[in-house]
Short mmCIF file of C-alpha atoms in Angstrom, two decimals:
data_model
loop_
_atom_site.label_atom_id
_atom_site.label_comp_id
_atom_site.label_asym_id
_atom_site.label_seq_id
_atom_site.Cartn_x
_atom_site.Cartn_y
_atom_site.Cartn_z
CA UNK U 1356 106.94 79.61 147.58
CA UNK U 1357 104.44 76.83 148.32
CA UNK U 1358 101.75 78.47 146.07
CA UNK U 1359 104.31 78.55 143.13
CA UNK U 1360 105.27 74.74 143.79
CA UNK U 1361 101.69 73.69 143.58
CA UNK U 1362 100.87 75.75 140.54
CA UNK U 1363 103.89 74.44 138.77
CA UNK U 1364 102.97 70.91 139.60
CA UNK U 1365 99.53 71.36 138.52
CA UNK U 1366 100.57 72.82 135.18
CA UNK U 1367 103.04 69.88 134.63
CA UNK U 1368 100.17 67.42 135.50
CA UNK U 1369 97.68 68.98 133.05
CA UNK U 1370 100.26 69.33 130.32
CA UNK U 1371 101.52 65.77 130.67
CA UNK U 1372 97.92 64.40 130.59
CA UNK U 1373 97.24 66.40 127.39
CA UNK U 1374 100.33 65.08 125.69
CA UNK U 1375 99.54 61.46 126.75
CA UNK U 1376 96.01 61.40 125.95
CA UNK U 1377 96.57 63.26 122.70
CA UNK U 1378 99.12 60.75 121.65
CA UNK U 1379 96.97 57.81 122.62
CA UNK U 1380 94.08 59.14 120.65
CA UNK U 1381 96.22 59.59 117.57
CA UNK U 1382 97.66 56.03 117.96
CA UNK U 1383 94.24 54.48 118.37
CA UNK U 1384 92.86 56.32 115.33
CA UNK U 1385 95.79 55.02 113.30
CA UNK U 1386 95.17 51.46 114.42
CA UNK U 1387 91.42 51.69 113.74
CA UNK U 1388 92.14 52.05 110.15
CA UNK U 1389 93.38 48.48 110.08
CA UNK U 1390 90.12 47.22 111.21
CA UNK U 1391 88.04 45.08 108.72
CA UNK U 1392 84.49 46.39 108.12
CA UNK U 1393 82.19 43.52 107.67
CA UNK U 1394 79.32 44.25 105.16
CA UNK U 1395 76.85 41.86 106.78
CA UNK U 1396 76.43 44.06 109.73
CA UNK U 1397 72.73 44.72 110.32
CA UNK U 1398 69.53 43.00 111.28
CA UNK U 1399 69.53 39.31 110.91
CA UNK U 1400 66.54 37.70 109.18
CA UNK U 1401 66.92 34.30 111.12
CA UNK U 1402 66.83 35.26 114.75
CA UNK U 1403 65.89 39.10 114.40
CA UNK U 1404 68.94 40.20 116.18
CA UNK U 1405 71.44 43.02 115.51
CA UNK U 1406 74.98 42.01 114.92
CA UNK U 1407 77.60 44.43 116.28
CA UNK U 1408 81.35 44.33 115.75
CA UNK U 1409 82.62 44.37 119.32
CA UNK U 1410 86.07 45.14 118.19
CA UNK U 1411 85.06 48.26 116.35
CA UNK U 1412 82.78 49.49 119.07
CA UNK U 1413 85.43 49.12 121.64
CA UNK U 1414 87.82 50.93 119.29
CA UNK U 1415 85.22 53.94 119.00
CA UNK U 1416 84.70 53.93 122.80
CA UNK U 1417 88.61 54.07 123.56
CA UNK U 1418 88.99 56.81 120.97
CA UNK U 1419 86.18 58.91 122.43
CA UNK U 1420 87.64 58.45 125.91
CA UNK U 1421 91.15 59.58 125.09
CA UNK U 1422 89.89 62.49 122.92
CA UNK U 1423 87.68 63.79 125.63
CA UNK U 1424 90.36 63.23 128.31
CA UNK U 1425 92.84 65.35 126.12
CA UNK U 1426 90.21 68.18 125.79
CA UNK U 1427 89.51 68.26 129.59
CA UNK U 1428 93.38 68.29 130.13
CA UNK U 1429 93.61 71.27 127.79
CA UNK U 1430 90.92 73.00 129.85
CA UNK U 1431 92.82 72.27 133.09
CA UNK U 1432 95.95 73.48 131.69
CA UNK U 1433 94.58 76.80 130.53
CA UNK U 1434 92.88 77.25 133.90
CA UNK U 1435 96.23 76.81 135.72
CA UNK U 1436 98.04 79.05 133.50
CA UNK U 1437 95.45 81.80 133.45
CA UNK U 1438 94.45 81.19 137.08
CA UNK U 1439 90.77 80.44 136.44
CA UNK U 1440 89.29 78.58 139.51
CA UNK U 1441 86.20 77.60 137.48
CA UNK U 1442 88.22 75.61 134.81
CA UNK U 1443 90.48 74.11 137.51
CA UNK U 1444 87.32 72.86 139.25
CA UNK U 1445 85.93 71.41 136.20
CA UNK U 1446 89.19 69.64 135.59
CA UNK U 1447 89.21 68.43 139.18
CA UNK U 1448 85.74 67.03 139.13
CA UNK U 1449 86.25 65.38 135.75
CA UNK U 1450 89.54 63.81 137.15
CA UNK U 1451 87.77 62.30 140.16
CA UNK U 1452 85.04 60.84 138.07
CA UNK U 1453 87.56 59.44 135.61
CA UNK U 1454 89.73 58.04 138.61
CA UNK U 1455 86.73 56.14 139.87
CA UNK U 1456 85.82 54.92 136.52
CA UNK U 1457 89.32 53.78 135.86
CA UNK U 1458 89.41 51.81 139.15
CA UNK U 1459 86.04 50.12 138.56
CA UNK U 1460 87.11 49.29 134.93
CA UNK U 1461 90.36 47.85 136.13
CA UNK U 1462 88.68 45.62 138.65
CA UNK U 1463 86.04 44.47 136.06
CA UNK U 1464 88.65 43.69 133.62
CA UNK U 1465 90.72 41.67 136.05
CA UNK U 1466 87.65 39.73 137.04
CA UNK U 1467 86.82 39.17 133.30
CA UNK U 1468 90.05 37.16 132.84
CA UNK U 1469 88.57 34.40 135.05
CA UNK U 1470 85.40 33.93 132.78
CA UNK U 1471 86.03 31.32 130.05
CA UNK U 1472 83.05 32.95 128.00
CA UNK U 1473 84.67 36.28 127.93
CA UNK U 1474 88.09 34.89 126.66
CA UNK U 1475 86.33 32.81 124.06
CA UNK U 1476 84.27 35.72 122.73
CA UNK U 1477 87.28 38.07 122.43
CA UNK U 1478 89.17 35.54 120.46
CA UNK U 1479 86.39 34.91 118.12
CA UNK U 1480 86.24 38.65 117.39
CA UNK U 1481 89.96 38.80 116.90
CA UNK U 1482 89.58 35.92 114.25
CA UNK U 1483 87.39 38.07 112.26
CA UNK U 1484 90.02 40.84 112.10
CA UNK U 1485 92.85 39.33 110.18
CA UNK U 1486 94.72 42.62 109.57
CA UNK U 1487 94.49 43.68 113.27
CA UNK U 1488 95.68 40.14 114.20
CA UNK U 1489 98.73 40.35 111.80
CA UNK U 1490 99.71 43.79 113.27
CA UNK U 1491 99.73 42.14 116.74
CA UNK U 1492 101.79 39.33 115.74
CA UNK U 1493 104.84 41.01 117.08
CA UNK U 1494 103.28 40.97 120.54
CA UNK U 1495 103.05 37.10 120.42
CA UNK U 1496 99.39 37.00 119.65
CA UNK U 1497 98.12 34.19 117.39
CA UNK U 1498 94.85 32.28 117.13
CA UNK U 1499 96.48 29.23 118.95
CA UNK U 1500 97.44 31.07 122.14
CA UNK U 1501 94.71 33.71 121.97
CA UNK U 1502 93.00 32.87 125.25
CA UNK U 1503 96.18 32.45 127.26
CA UNK U 1504 97.67 35.61 125.84
CA UNK U 1505 94.41 37.49 126.56
CA UNK U 1506 94.49 36.31 130.13
CA UNK U 1507 98.17 37.32 130.63
CA UNK U 1508 97.64 40.75 128.93
CA UNK U 1509 94.64 41.61 131.08
CA UNK U 1510 96.57 40.83 134.30
CA UNK U 1511 99.53 42.82 133.08
CA UNK U 1512 97.15 45.60 132.20
CA UNK U 1513 95.55 45.47 135.60
CA UNK U 1514 98.92 45.67 137.44
CA UNK U 1515 100.07 48.70 135.38
CA UNK U 1516 96.72 50.37 136.03
CA UNK U 1517 97.18 50.09 139.77
CA UNK U 1518 100.59 51.76 139.38
CA UNK U 1519 98.89 54.39 137.19
CA UNK U 1520 96.01 54.99 139.66
CA UNK U 1521 98.49 55.55 142.60
CA UNK U 1522 100.46 58.18 140.52
CA UNK U 1523 97.15 59.77 139.38
CA UNK U 1524 95.94 59.93 142.97
CA UNK U 1525 99.06 62.04 143.93
CA UNK U 1526 98.50 64.26 140.72
CA UNK U 1527 94.75 64.73 141.75
CA UNK U 1528 95.80 65.74 145.36
CA UNK U 1529 98.16 68.41 143.91
CA UNK U 1530 95.49 69.90 141.70
CA UNK U 1531 93.03 69.96 144.60
CA UNK U 1532 95.38 71.65 146.86
CA UNK U 1533 95.95 74.36 144.26
CA UNK U 1534 92.33 74.76 143.76
CA UNK U 1535 91.73 75.00 147.51
CA UNK U 1536 94.54 77.67 147.51
CA UNK U 1537 92.76 79.75 144.82
CA UNK U 1538 89.41 79.49 146.56
CA UNK U 1539 90.83 80.61 149.91
CA UNK U 1540 92.60 83.53 148.28
CA UNK U 1541 89.48 84.53 146.46
CA UNK U 1542 87.55 84.65 149.83
CA UNK U 1543 89.82 87.38 151.14
CA UNK U 1544 88.22 90.92 151.38
CA UNK U 1545 89.91 92.33 148.30
CA UNK U 1546 91.30 90.85 145.13
CA UNK U 1547 94.85 89.85 145.69
CA UNK U 1548 97.20 90.68 142.86
CA UNK U 1549 100.83 89.53 142.82
CA UNK U 1550 103.21 92.54 142.90
CA UNK U 1551 105.76 92.90 140.29
CA UNK U 1552 108.64 92.84 142.92
CA UNK U 1553 107.72 90.08 145.31
CA UNK U 1554 111.12 90.15 146.88
CA UNK U 1555 110.79 93.67 148.16
CA UNK U 1556 107.08 93.92 149.02
CA UNK U 1557 105.02 92.03 151.53
CA UNK U 1558 101.27 91.84 151.96
CA UNK U 1559 99.73 92.76 155.12
CA UNK U 1560 96.24 93.32 156.56
CA UNK U 1561 95.34 96.37 158.73
CA UNK U 1562 92.72 96.17 161.55
CA UNK U 1563 91.01 98.61 162.00
CA UNK U 1564 90.68 100.46 158.77
CA UNK U 1565 91.80 104.18 158.47
CA UNK U 1566 88.23 105.36 158.25
CA UNK U 1567 87.57 103.99 161.82
CA UNK U 1568 90.29 106.12 163.33
CA UNK U 1569 89.76 109.20 161.34
CA UNK U 1570 87.66 110.90 163.87
CA UNK U 1571 90.51 111.21 166.46
CA UNK U 1572 93.59 112.23 164.48
CA UNK U 1573 95.36 113.45 167.55
CA UNK U 1574 95.51 110.03 169.21
CA UNK U 1575 98.09 107.91 167.33
CA UNK U 1576 97.24 104.25 166.49
CA UNK U 1577 99.68 101.55 167.15
CA UNK U 1578 99.64 98.28 165.25
CA UNK U 1579 100.79 95.04 166.45
CA UNK U 1580 101.56 91.95 164.29
CA UNK U 1581 98.92 89.16 164.71
CA UNK U 1582 98.73 86.00 162.79
CA UNK U 1583 96.02 85.79 160.24
CA UNK U 1584 94.93 82.43 161.51
CA UNK U 1585 94.10 83.87 164.97
CA UNK U 1586 91.59 86.35 163.50
CA UNK U 1587 87.78 85.68 163.40
CA UNK U 1588 86.05 85.53 159.95
CA UNK U 1589 84.48 88.92 160.74
CA UNK U 1590 87.90 90.69 161.37
CA UNK U 1591 89.24 89.13 158.17
CA UNK U 1592 86.35 90.57 156.14
CA UNK U 1593 86.85 94.05 157.70
CA UNK U 1594 90.58 94.03 157.30
CA UNK U 1595 92.22 96.36 154.65
CA UNK U 1596 94.92 94.95 152.47
CA UNK U 1597 98.26 96.84 152.03
CA UNK U 1598 101.72 96.27 150.67
CA UNK U 1599 104.80 97.25 152.61
CA UNK U 1600 108.47 97.11 151.88
CA UNK U 1601 110.32 94.25 153.53
CA UNK U 1602 112.69 95.35 156.05
CA UNK U 1603 116.21 93.67 155.69
CA UNK U 1604 118.32 93.28 158.90
CA UNK U 1605 121.40 93.80 157.07
CA UNK U 1606 120.40 97.34 156.19
CA UNK U 1607 119.88 98.22 159.95
CA UNK U 1608 123.39 97.19 160.85
CA UNK U 1609 126.12 99.75 160.99
CA UNK U 1610 128.40 99.71 157.98
CA UNK U 1611 132.04 98.95 158.82
CA UNK U 1612 134.80 98.91 156.33
CA UNK U 1613 137.60 96.40 156.52
CA UNK U 1614 140.20 99.10 156.95
CA UNK U 1615 138.98 100.23 160.42
CA UNK U 1616 138.32 103.84 159.36
CA UNK U 1617 135.55 105.77 161.06
CA UNK U 1618 133.56 108.32 159.14
CA UNK U 1619 132.28 111.43 161.07
CA UNK U 1620 130.03 114.24 159.94
CA UNK U 1621 132.18 117.40 159.75
CA UNK U 1622 131.25 120.77 158.67
CA UNK U 1623 133.38 122.67 156.03
CA UNK U 1624 136.45 124.30 157.69
CA UNK U 1625 135.83 122.54 161.02
CA UNK U 1626 138.81 121.14 162.96
CA UNK U 1627 138.96 117.88 164.63
CA UNK U 1628 139.37 119.36 168.01
CA UNK U 1629 137.20 122.21 169.55
CA UNK U 1630 138.53 125.64 169.62
CA UNK U 1631 139.81 127.05 173.00
CA UNK U 1632 139.84 130.69 174.04
CA UNK U 1633 141.99 132.12 176.76
CA UNK U 1634 140.11 133.72 179.50
CA UNK U 1635 141.78 136.55 181.51
#
């Protein structure tokens, strides 16, 4: 049951990440079409420097980030559905790296709000994008309050990112637990397959194998239940897997009817009382 819960939670995490990152990529791509392309981009003849539109570069980086994140979420979702440990490991490693990157980026963005030069540079770049500035008017952004708006927006973004990082940490732990379960199951001596009727079958491991007791068929072998955790790694590798039917305690009880009648095995034409013969 715990295995199914971890698998279901991992599938939900990867699928939710896929939907979120895909929608964010589409939204950023739609907003990027409102950016103004400056025709004077290129090498300057005066100071021999290359002018780069920072807003446009940041938009491209954001778009690339969300597209790659959606692709990795798709890989993780396929790995969880098809039970592929290699794909789940790739998703887990990428999620760990992305978690560290997001934490560092959040701390850096919060620190940048205290730098006057950073706020001034961002507002200058925003002034060169009239269409983007017009689209963000509904959010309260204007050239007059650009620096103050940028400072508040970054602080609010940092606070939201802290909550998101906490939630992502729980999701990452769930995926890591599921991957650990798969690796432990693959380390068993035989490939474990889930039976079609899990309610009636139970997986056990037999020690020693039948081949080890075939030389003395006359002497019976008695098996005793031993927890799998108490076995050494050598015994685990030498164990043989088997599926047995679960025993239901209700089936071993005597069947009683509510009427109080007792059923006895009676042969045909047999009386209820034994026959007596007179002896002389």
